[in-house]
Coordinates of C-alpha atoms and ligand atoms in Angstrom, one line a residue:
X1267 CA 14.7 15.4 -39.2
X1268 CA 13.9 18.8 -36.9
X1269 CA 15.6 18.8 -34.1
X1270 CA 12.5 18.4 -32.2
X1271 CA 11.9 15.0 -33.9
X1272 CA 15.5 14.2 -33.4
X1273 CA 15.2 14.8 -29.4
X1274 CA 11.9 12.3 -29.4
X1275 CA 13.5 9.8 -31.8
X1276 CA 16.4 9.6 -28.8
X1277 CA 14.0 9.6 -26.1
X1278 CA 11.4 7.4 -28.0
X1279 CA 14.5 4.7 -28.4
X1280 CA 15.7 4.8 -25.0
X1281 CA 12.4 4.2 -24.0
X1282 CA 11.8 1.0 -25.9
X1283 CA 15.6 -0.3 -25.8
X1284 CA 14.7 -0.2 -21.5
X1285 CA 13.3 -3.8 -21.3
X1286 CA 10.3 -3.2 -19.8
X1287 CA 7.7 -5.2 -21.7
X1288 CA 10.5 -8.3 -20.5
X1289 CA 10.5 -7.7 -16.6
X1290 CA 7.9 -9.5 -14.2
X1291 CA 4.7 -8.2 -12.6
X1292 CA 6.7 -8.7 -9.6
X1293 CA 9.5 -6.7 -10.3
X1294 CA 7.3 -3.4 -11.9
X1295 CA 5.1 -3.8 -8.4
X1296 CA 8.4 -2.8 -6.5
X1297 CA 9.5 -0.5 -9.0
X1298 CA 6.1 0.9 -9.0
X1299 CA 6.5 1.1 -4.7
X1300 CA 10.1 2.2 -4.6
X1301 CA 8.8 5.6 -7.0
X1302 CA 6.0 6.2 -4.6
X1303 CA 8.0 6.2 -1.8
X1304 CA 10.6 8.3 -3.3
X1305 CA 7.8 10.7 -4.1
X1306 CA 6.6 11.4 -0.6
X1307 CA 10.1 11.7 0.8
X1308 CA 10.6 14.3 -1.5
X1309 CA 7.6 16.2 -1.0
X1310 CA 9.1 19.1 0.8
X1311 CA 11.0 19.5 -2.3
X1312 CA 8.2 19.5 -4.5
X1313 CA 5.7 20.9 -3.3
X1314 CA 7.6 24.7 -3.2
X1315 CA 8.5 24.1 -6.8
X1316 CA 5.0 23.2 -7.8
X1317 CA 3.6 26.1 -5.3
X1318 CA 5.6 29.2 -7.6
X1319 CA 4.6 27.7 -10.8
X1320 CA 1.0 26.7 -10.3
X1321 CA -0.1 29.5 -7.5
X1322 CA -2.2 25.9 -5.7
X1323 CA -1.6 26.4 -2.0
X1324 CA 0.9 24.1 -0.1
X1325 CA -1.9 21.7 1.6
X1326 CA -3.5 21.2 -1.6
X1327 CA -0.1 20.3 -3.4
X1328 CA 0.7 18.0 0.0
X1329 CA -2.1 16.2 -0.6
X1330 CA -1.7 15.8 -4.6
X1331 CA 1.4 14.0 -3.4
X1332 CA 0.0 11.4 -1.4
X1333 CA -2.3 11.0 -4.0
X1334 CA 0.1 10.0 -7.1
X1335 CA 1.8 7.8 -4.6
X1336 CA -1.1 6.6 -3.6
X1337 CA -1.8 5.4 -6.9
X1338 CA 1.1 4.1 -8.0
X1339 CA 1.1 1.4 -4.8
X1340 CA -2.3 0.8 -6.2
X1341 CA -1.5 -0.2 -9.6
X1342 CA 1.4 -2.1 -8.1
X1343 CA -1.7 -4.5 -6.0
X1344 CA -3.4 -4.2 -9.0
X1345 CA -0.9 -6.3 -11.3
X1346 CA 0.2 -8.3 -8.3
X1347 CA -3.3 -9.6 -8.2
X1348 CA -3.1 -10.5 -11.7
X1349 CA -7.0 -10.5 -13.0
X1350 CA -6.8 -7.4 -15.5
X1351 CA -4.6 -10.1 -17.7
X1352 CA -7.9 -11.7 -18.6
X1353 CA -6.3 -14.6 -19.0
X1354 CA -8.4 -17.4 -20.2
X1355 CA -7.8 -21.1 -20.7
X1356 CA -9.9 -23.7 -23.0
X1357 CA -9.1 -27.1 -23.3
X1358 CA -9.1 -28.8 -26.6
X1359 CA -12.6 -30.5 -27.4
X1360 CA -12.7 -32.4 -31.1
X1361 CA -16.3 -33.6 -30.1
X1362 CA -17.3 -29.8 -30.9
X1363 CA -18.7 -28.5 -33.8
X1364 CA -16.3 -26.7 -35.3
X1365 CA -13.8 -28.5 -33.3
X1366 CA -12.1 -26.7 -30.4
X1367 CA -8.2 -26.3 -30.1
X1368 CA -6.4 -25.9 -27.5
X1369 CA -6.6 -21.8 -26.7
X1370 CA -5.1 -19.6 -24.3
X1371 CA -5.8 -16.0 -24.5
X1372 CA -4.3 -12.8 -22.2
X1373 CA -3.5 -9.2 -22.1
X1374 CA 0.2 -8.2 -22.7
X1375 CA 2.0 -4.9 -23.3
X1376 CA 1.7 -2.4 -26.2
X1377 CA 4.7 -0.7 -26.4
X1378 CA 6.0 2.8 -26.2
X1379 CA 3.5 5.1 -24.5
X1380 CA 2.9 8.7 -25.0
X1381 CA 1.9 10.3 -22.0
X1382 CA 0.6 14.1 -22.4
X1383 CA 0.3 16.0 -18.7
X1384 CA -2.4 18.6 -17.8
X1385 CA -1.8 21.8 -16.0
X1386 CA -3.9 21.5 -13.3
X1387 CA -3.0 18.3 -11.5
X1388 CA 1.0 18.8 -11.4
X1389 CA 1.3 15.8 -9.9
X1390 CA -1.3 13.4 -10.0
X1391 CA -2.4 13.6 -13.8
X1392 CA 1.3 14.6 -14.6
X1393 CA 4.8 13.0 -15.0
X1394 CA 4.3 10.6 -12.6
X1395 CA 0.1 10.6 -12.8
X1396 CA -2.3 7.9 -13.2
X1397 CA -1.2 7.4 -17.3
X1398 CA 2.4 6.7 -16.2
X1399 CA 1.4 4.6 -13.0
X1400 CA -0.9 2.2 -15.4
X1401 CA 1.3 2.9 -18.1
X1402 CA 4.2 1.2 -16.3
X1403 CA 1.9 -1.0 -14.8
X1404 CA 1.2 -3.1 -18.2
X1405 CA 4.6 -3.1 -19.1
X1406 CA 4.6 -0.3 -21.2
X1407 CA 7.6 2.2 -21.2
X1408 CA 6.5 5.8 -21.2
X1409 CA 7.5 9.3 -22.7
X1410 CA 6.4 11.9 -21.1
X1411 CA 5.3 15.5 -22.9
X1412 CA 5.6 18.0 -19.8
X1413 CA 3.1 20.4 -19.3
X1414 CA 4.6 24.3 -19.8
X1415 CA 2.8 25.2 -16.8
X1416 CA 5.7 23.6 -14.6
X1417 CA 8.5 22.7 -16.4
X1418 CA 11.1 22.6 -13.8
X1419 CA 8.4 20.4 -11.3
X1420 CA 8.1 17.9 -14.4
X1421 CA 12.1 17.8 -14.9
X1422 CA 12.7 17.4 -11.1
X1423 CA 9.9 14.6 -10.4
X1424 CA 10.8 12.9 -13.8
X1425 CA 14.7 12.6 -12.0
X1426 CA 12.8 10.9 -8.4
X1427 CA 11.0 8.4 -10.5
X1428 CA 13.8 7.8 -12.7
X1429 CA 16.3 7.4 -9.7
X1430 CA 14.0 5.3 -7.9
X1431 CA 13.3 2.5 -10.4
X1432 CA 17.3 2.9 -10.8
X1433 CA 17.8 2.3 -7.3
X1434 CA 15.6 -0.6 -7.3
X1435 CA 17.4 -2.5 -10.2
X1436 CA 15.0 -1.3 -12.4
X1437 CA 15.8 0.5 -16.0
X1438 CA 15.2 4.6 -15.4
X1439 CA 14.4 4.7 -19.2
X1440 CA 11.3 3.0 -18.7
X1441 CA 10.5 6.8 -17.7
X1442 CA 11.8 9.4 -20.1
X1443 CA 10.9 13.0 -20.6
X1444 CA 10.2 16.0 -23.5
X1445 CA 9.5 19.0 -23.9
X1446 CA 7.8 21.9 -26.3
X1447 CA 4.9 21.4 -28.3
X1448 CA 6.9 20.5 -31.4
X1449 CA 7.7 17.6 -29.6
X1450 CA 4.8 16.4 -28.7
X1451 CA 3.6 16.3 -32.0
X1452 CA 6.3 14.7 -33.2
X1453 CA 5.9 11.8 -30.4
X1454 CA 2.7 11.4 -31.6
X1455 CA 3.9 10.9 -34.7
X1456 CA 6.6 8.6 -34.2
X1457 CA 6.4 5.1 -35.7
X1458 CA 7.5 3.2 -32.2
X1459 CA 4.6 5.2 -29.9
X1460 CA 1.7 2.2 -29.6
X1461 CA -0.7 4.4 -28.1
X1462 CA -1.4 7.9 -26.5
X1463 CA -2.6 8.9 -22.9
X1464 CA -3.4 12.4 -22.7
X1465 CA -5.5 14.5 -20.2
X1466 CA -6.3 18.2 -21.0
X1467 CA -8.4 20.7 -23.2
X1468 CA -10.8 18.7 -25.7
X1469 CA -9.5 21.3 -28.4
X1470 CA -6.1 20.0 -27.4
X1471 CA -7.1 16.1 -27.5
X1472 CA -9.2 16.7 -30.4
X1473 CA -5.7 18.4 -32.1
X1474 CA -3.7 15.5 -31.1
X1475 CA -6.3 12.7 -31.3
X1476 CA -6.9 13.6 -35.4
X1477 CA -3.3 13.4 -35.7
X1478 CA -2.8 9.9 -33.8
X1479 CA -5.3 8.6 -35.9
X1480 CA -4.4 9.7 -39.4
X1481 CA -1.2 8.4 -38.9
X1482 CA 0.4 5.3 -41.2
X1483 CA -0.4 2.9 -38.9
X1484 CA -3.0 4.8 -36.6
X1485 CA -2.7 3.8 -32.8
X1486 CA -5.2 4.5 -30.0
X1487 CA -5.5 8.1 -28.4
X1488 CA -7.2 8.2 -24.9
X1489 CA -8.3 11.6 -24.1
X1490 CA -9.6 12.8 -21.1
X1491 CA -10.5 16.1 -21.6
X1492 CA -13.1 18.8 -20.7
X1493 CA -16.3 18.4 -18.7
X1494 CA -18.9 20.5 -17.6
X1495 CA -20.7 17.8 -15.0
X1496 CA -24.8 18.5 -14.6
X1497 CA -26.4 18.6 -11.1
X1498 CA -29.9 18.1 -10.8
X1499 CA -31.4 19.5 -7.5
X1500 CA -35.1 18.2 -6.8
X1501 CA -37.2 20.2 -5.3
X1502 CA -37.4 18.2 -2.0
X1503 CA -33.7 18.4 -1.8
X1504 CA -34.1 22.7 -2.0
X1505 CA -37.5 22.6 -0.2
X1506 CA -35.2 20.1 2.7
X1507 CA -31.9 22.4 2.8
X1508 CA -31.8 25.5 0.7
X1509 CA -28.0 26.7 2.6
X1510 CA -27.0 23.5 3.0
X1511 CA -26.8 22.9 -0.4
X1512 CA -25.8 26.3 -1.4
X1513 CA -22.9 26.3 0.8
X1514 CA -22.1 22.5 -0.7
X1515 CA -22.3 23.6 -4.2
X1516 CA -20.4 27.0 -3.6
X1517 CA -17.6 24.7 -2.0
X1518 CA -17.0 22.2 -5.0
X1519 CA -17.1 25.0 -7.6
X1520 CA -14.7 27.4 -6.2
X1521 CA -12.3 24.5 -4.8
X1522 CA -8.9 25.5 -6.3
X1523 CA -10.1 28.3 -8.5
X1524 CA -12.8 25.9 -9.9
X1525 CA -9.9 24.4 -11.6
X1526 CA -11.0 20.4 -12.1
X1527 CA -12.4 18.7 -14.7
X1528 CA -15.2 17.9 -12.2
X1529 CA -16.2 21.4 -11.5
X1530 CA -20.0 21.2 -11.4
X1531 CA -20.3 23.7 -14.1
X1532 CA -24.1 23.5 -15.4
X1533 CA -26.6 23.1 -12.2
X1534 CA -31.1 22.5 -13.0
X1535 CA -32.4 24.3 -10.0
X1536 CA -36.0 24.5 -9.8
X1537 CA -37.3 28.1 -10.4
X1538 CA -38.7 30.5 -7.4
X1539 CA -36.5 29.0 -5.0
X1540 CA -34.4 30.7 -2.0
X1541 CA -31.9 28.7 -3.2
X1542 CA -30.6 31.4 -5.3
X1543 CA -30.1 34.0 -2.4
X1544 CA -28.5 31.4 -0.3
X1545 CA -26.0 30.7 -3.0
X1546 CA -25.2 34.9 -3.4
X1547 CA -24.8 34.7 0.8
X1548 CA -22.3 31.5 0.2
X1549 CA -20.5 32.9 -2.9
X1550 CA -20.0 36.0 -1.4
X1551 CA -17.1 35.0 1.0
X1552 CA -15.6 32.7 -1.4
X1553 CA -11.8 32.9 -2.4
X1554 CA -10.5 33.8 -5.4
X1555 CA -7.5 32.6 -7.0
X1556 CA -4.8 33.2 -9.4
X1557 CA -5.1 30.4 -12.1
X1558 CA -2.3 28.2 -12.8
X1559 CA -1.5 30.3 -16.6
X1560 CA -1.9 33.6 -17.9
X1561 CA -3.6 32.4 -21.2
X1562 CA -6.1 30.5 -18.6
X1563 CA -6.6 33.6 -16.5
X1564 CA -7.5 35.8 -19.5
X1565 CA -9.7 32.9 -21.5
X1566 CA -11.5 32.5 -18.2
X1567 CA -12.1 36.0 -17.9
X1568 CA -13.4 36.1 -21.8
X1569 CA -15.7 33.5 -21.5
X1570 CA -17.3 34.7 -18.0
X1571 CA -18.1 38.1 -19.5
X1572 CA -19.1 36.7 -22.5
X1573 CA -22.0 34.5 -21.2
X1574 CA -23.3 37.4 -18.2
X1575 CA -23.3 39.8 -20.8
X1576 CA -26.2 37.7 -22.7
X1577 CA -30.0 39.5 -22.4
X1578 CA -31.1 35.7 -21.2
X1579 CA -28.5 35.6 -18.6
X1580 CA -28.6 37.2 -15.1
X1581 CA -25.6 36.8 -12.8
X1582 CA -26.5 35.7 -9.2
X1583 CA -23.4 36.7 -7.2
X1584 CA -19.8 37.8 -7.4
X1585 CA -17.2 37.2 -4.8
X1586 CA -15.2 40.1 -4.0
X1587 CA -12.1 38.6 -3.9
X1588 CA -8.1 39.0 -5.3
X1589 CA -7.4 37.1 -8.4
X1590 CA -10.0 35.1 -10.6
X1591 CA -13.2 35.9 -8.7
X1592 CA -15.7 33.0 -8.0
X1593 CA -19.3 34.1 -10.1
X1594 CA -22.7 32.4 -10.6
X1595 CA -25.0 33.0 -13.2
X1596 CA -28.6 31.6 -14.4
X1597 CA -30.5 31.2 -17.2
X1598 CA -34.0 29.5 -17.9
X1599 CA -34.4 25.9 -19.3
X1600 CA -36.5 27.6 -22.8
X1601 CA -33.5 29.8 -23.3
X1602 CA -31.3 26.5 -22.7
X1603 CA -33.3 25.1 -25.1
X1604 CA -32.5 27.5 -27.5
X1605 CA -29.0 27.5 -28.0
X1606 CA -27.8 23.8 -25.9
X1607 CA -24.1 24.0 -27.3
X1608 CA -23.5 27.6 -25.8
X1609 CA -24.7 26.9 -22.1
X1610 CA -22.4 23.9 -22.8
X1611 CA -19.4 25.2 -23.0
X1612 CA -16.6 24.4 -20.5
X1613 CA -15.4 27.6 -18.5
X1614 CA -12.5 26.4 -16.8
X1615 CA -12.2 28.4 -13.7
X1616 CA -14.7 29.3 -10.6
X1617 CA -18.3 29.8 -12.2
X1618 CA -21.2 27.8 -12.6
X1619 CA -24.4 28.4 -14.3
X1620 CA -27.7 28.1 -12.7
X1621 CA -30.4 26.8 -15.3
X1622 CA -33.9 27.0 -13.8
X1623 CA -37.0 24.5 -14.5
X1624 CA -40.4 25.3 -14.0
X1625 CA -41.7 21.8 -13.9
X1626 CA -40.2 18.1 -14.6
X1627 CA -41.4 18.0 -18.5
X1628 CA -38.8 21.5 -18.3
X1629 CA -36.4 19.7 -16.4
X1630 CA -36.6 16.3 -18.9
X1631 CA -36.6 18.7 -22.2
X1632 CA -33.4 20.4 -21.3
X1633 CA -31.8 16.7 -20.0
X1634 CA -32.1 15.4 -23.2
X1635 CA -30.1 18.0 -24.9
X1636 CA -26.8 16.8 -22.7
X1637 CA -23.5 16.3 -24.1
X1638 CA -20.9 13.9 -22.6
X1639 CA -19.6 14.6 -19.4
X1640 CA -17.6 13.1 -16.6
X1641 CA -19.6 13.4 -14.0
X1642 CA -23.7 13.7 -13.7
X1643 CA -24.8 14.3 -9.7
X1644 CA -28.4 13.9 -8.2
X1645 CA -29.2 16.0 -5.4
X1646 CA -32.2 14.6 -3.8
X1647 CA -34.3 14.3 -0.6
X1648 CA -36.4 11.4 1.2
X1649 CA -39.8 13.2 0.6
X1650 CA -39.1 12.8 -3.6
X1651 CA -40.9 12.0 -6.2
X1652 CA -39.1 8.6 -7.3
X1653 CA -40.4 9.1 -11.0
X1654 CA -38.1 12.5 -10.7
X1655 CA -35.0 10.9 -9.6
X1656 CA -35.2 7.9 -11.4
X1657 CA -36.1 9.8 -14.7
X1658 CA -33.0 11.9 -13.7
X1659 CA -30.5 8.6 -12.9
X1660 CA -31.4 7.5 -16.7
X1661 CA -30.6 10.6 -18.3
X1662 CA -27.6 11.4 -16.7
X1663 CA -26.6 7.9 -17.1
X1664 CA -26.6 8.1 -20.6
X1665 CA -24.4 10.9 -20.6
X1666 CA -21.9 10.6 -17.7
X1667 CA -19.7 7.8 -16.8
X1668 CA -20.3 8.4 -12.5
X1669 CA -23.5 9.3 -11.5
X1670 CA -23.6 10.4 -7.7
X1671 CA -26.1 10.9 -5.4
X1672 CA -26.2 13.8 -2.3
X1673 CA -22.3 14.4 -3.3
X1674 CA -20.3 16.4 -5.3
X1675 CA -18.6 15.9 -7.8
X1676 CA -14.9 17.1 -7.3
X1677 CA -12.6 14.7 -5.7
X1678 CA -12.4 11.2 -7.4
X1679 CA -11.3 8.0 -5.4
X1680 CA -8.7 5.6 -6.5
X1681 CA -10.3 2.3 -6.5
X1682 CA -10.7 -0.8 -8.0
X1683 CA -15.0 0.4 -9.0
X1684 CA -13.9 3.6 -10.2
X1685 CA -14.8 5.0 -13.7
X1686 CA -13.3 8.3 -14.6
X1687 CA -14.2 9.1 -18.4
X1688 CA -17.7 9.4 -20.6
X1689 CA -18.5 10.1 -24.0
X1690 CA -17.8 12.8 -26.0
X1691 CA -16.6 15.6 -25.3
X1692 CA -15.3 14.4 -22.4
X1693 CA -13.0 12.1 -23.4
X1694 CA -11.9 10.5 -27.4
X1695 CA -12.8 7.0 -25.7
X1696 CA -15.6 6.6 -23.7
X1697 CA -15.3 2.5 -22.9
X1698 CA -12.1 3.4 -21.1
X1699 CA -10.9 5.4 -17.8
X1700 CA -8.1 7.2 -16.7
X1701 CA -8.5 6.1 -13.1
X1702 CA -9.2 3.0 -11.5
X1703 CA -7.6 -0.1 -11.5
X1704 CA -9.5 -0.8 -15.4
X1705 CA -7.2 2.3 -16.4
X1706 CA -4.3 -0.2 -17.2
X1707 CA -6.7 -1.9 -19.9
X1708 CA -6.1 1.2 -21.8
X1709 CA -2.5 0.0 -22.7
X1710 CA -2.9 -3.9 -22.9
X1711 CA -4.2 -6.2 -26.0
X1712 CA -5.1 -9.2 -26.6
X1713 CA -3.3 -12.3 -28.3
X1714 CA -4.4 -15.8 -27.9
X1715 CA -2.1 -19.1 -28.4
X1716 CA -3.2 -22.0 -30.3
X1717 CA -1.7 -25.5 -29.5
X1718 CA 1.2 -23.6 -28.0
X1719 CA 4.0 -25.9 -26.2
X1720 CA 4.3 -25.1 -22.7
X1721 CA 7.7 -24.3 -22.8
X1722 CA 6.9 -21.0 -24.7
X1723 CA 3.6 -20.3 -23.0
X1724 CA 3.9 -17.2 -20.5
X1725 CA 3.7 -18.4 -16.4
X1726 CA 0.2 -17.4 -16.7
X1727 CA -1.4 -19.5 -19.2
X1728 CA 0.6 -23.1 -18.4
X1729 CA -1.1 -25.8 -17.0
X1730 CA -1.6 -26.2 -13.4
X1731 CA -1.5 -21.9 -13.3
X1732 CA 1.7 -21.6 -11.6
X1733 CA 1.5 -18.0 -11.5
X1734 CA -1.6 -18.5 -9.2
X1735 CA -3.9 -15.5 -10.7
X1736 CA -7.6 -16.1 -11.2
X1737 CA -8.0 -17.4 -14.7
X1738 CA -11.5 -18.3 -16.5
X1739 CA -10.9 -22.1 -17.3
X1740 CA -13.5 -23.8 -19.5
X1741 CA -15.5 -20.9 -19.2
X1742 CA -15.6 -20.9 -15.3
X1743 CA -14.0 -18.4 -13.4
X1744 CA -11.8 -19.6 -10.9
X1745 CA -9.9 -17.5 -8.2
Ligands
NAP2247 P1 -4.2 21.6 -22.6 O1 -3.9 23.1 -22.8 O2 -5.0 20.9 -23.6 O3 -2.7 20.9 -22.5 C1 -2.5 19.6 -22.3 C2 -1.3 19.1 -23.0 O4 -1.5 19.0 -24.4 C3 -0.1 20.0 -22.9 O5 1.1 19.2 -22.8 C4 -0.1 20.9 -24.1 O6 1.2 21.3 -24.5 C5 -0.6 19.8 -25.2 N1 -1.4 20.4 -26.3 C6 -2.5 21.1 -26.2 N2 -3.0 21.4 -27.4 C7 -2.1 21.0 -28.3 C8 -2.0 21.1 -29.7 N3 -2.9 21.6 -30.5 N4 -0.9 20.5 -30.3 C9 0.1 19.9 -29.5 N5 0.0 19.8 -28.2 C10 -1.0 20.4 -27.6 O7 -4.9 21.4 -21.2 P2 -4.5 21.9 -19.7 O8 -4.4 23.3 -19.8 O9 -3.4 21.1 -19.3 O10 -5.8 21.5 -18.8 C11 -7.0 22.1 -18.7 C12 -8.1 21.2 -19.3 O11 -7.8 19.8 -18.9 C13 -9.5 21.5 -18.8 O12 -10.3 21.5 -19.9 C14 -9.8 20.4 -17.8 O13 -11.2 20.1 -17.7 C15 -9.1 19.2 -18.5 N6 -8.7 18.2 -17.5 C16 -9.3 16.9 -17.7 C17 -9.1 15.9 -16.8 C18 -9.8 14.6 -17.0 O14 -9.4 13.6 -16.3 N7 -10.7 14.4 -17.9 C19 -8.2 16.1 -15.8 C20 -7.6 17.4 -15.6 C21 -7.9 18.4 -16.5 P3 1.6 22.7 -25.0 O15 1.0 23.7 -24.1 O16 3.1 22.7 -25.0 O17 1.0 22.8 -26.4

């Protein structure tokens, strides 16, 4: 063994050895409670530490806390209220063709989950994010691959959560963490790891989902990875409010250094517009930002020069401003046409990429060509055509896994309708999400009992349902 397989074989074991998949819903709910409140009392803490390594400012880190605590009471309502089980009761029927038994199906826990942590969310898509919070959630004990970008953050909020479950009579190796890219590889590897949760790059997922799934005994990988979220604008909605919109769209994209996997990144704007010029007015006093890496900084800057250096692409506007400058740039929906997979491409960082239509068959023509994405938005106006907007609803829909309406796309609730994933290349597993109470599915399967005694029957399968969760019975659904 290396000695990075050695580390993760120790961690890996200490993980599963911690009882977990044994302890009650009620008992991870105020486990799940006790680390969110340790969280926010050591935000003051924190938040500095994630400040010098990620260059976010301090309100947008406060809030990020409030956020991953915020979700990890959620998940603890979410198992409280006991529905995700599934669980399912049929009684015994010999009249039937075949004949029925007696059948009691529910979710329970995997196993060991790897969770991998993205840069740009240090706290609520890392250590303590929305993988571990559902993670824990199902019952399933988690290691952790830190993110480079801030070591000593992951190391110090791995400690409160640890501490906290500790402190609650809970087992602090439910929670353990690694480090270095060797080991993550070899956690992905590792014969006890039942599944992988991973948010990042999709040439990072990609990497690691090949791996997870050429394994011995392959397990599942859920990636959530790059996006580069369409907008359609109508032309009511420019024709209604050309600044509005311009100073809406100018806000969303340069929000943290553009630096979310909801950036709207690739915006159909019909042509001949003063949209344009409004945008260049709202650009023009937008921040920049230092981006959380050096590699990210210079692959950002690559890419941007890259794509206005193109004959068929004219840039708009450039903010004059320290660090990673905010920049818009167009292109027409024939030269989008031409070359889909290159107007595609994710640039994470603040630009966005106008692509003008001449008329909807333009506008429907370049739709069809869309890859995956998280996100598809609709910007639209009462006067519309409802042909337009519904045409654009369908195709969006078939590419996106939220379609809004009159928003932006940055900022994602946490609630029980939320769907946060889509199809490739935005994520390795587009019937799932990484947030949203249906995130803990992810790390749940199935197993059904036949003609079980009671006495080994889990609480919330017996007769009578004791455990008091709503349960299909018969094929009813009963609360
Ligand atoms: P990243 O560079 O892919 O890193 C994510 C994790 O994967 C890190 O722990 C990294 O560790 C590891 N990793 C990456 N490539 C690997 C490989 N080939 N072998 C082994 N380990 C590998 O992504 P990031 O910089 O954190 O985040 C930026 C990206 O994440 C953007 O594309 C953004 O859109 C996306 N993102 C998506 C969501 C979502 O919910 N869909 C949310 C946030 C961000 P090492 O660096 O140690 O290798």
């Amino acid at each position: 063994m290396t000695t990075a397989e050695e580390t993760v074989d120790l961690a890996v074991r200490a993980a599963a050895a911690s009882g977990l998949a044994a302890s009650t819903r009620a008992d991870r709910a105020r486990w799940l409670r006790a680390a969110a409140d340790a969280l926010q009392a050591a935000s003051a803490e924190l938040v500095p530490i994630a400040q010098a390594e990620t260059h976010l400012s301090e309100a947008r880190l406060s809030g990020e806390v409030v956020r991953t605590a915020t979700q990890l009471r959620f998940f603890a309502d979410v198992i409280e209220e006991g529905s995700y089980l599934e669980a399912t009761v049929d009684a015994p029927d010999a009249s039937l063709l075949p004949p029925r038994p007696d059948l009691r199906r529910m979710l329970r826990p995997l196993g060991v989950v790897a969770v991998f942590a993205a840069s740009n969310f240090p706290f609520a898509f890392s250590v303590a994010g929305n993988d571990t919070a559902s993670a824990l959630a199902a019952g399933c004990p988690v290691v952790l691959k830190a993110h480079p970008g801030h070591p000593e953050l992951s190391r110090r909020v791995a400690d409160v959560v640890r501490g906290a479950i500790r402190d609650a009579g809970g087992p602090a190796d439910a929670l353990v963490l690694v480090e270095g890219m060797d080991e993550g590889l070899a956690l992905v590897r590792h014969p006890l790891v039942t599944a992988v949760g991973f948010t990042g790059s999709t040439r990072g997922g990609r990497a690691l989902y090949d791996i997870a799934v050429s394994r011995p005994a392959p397990i599942p990988f859920y990636g959530e990875l790059g996006s580069i979220n369409p907008v359609v604008v109508t032309p009511a909605a420019v024709a209604e409010d050309p600044a509005g919109l311009a100073a809406g769209l100018a806000g969303s994209f340069t929000r943290d250094g553009g630096q979310y996997c909801t950036k709207p990144g690739l915006v159909f704007v019909p042509a001949g517009t003063t949209f344009e010029t409004e945008l260049a007015t709202a650009v023009a006093a937008a921040p920049g930002q230092q981006l959380l890496t050096a590699g990210m900084t210079g692959a950002f800057a690559a890419g941007s020069d890259e794509l206005a250096a193109r004959a068929d692409v004219e840039v708009i506007a450039v903010a004059d401003a320290e660090g990673s400058a905010p920049i818009v740039v167009a292109t027409t929906a024939s030269a989008f046409l031409a070359e889909p997979e290159v107007f595609q491409q994710e640039h994470f960082g603040p630009l966005t990429l106008l692509v003008r239509y001449d008329d909807p068959g333009d506008l429907s023509r370049a739709l069809a060509e869309l890859e995956g994405s998280l996100t598809g938005t609709v910007r639209t106006a009462a006067s519309d055509d409802d042909a337009l907007v519904a045409e654009a609803t369908v195709a969006l829909g078939r590419v996106a896994g939220r379609v809004l309406f009159n928003g932006w796309p940055t900022g994602v609730a946490i609630a029980w309708g939320q769907h946060h994933g889509g199809p490739w290349p935005s994520s390795t597993a587009s019937v799932h999400t990484s947030v949203g109470a249906t995130a803990i599915r992810r790390f749940l399967a199935p197993i059904a009992y036949q003609d079980a005694p009671q006495a080994v029957l889990p609480a919330e399968l017996r007769d009578g349902n004791p455990a008091g969760i709503p349960r299909r019975e018969d094929g009813v659904l009963v609360a």
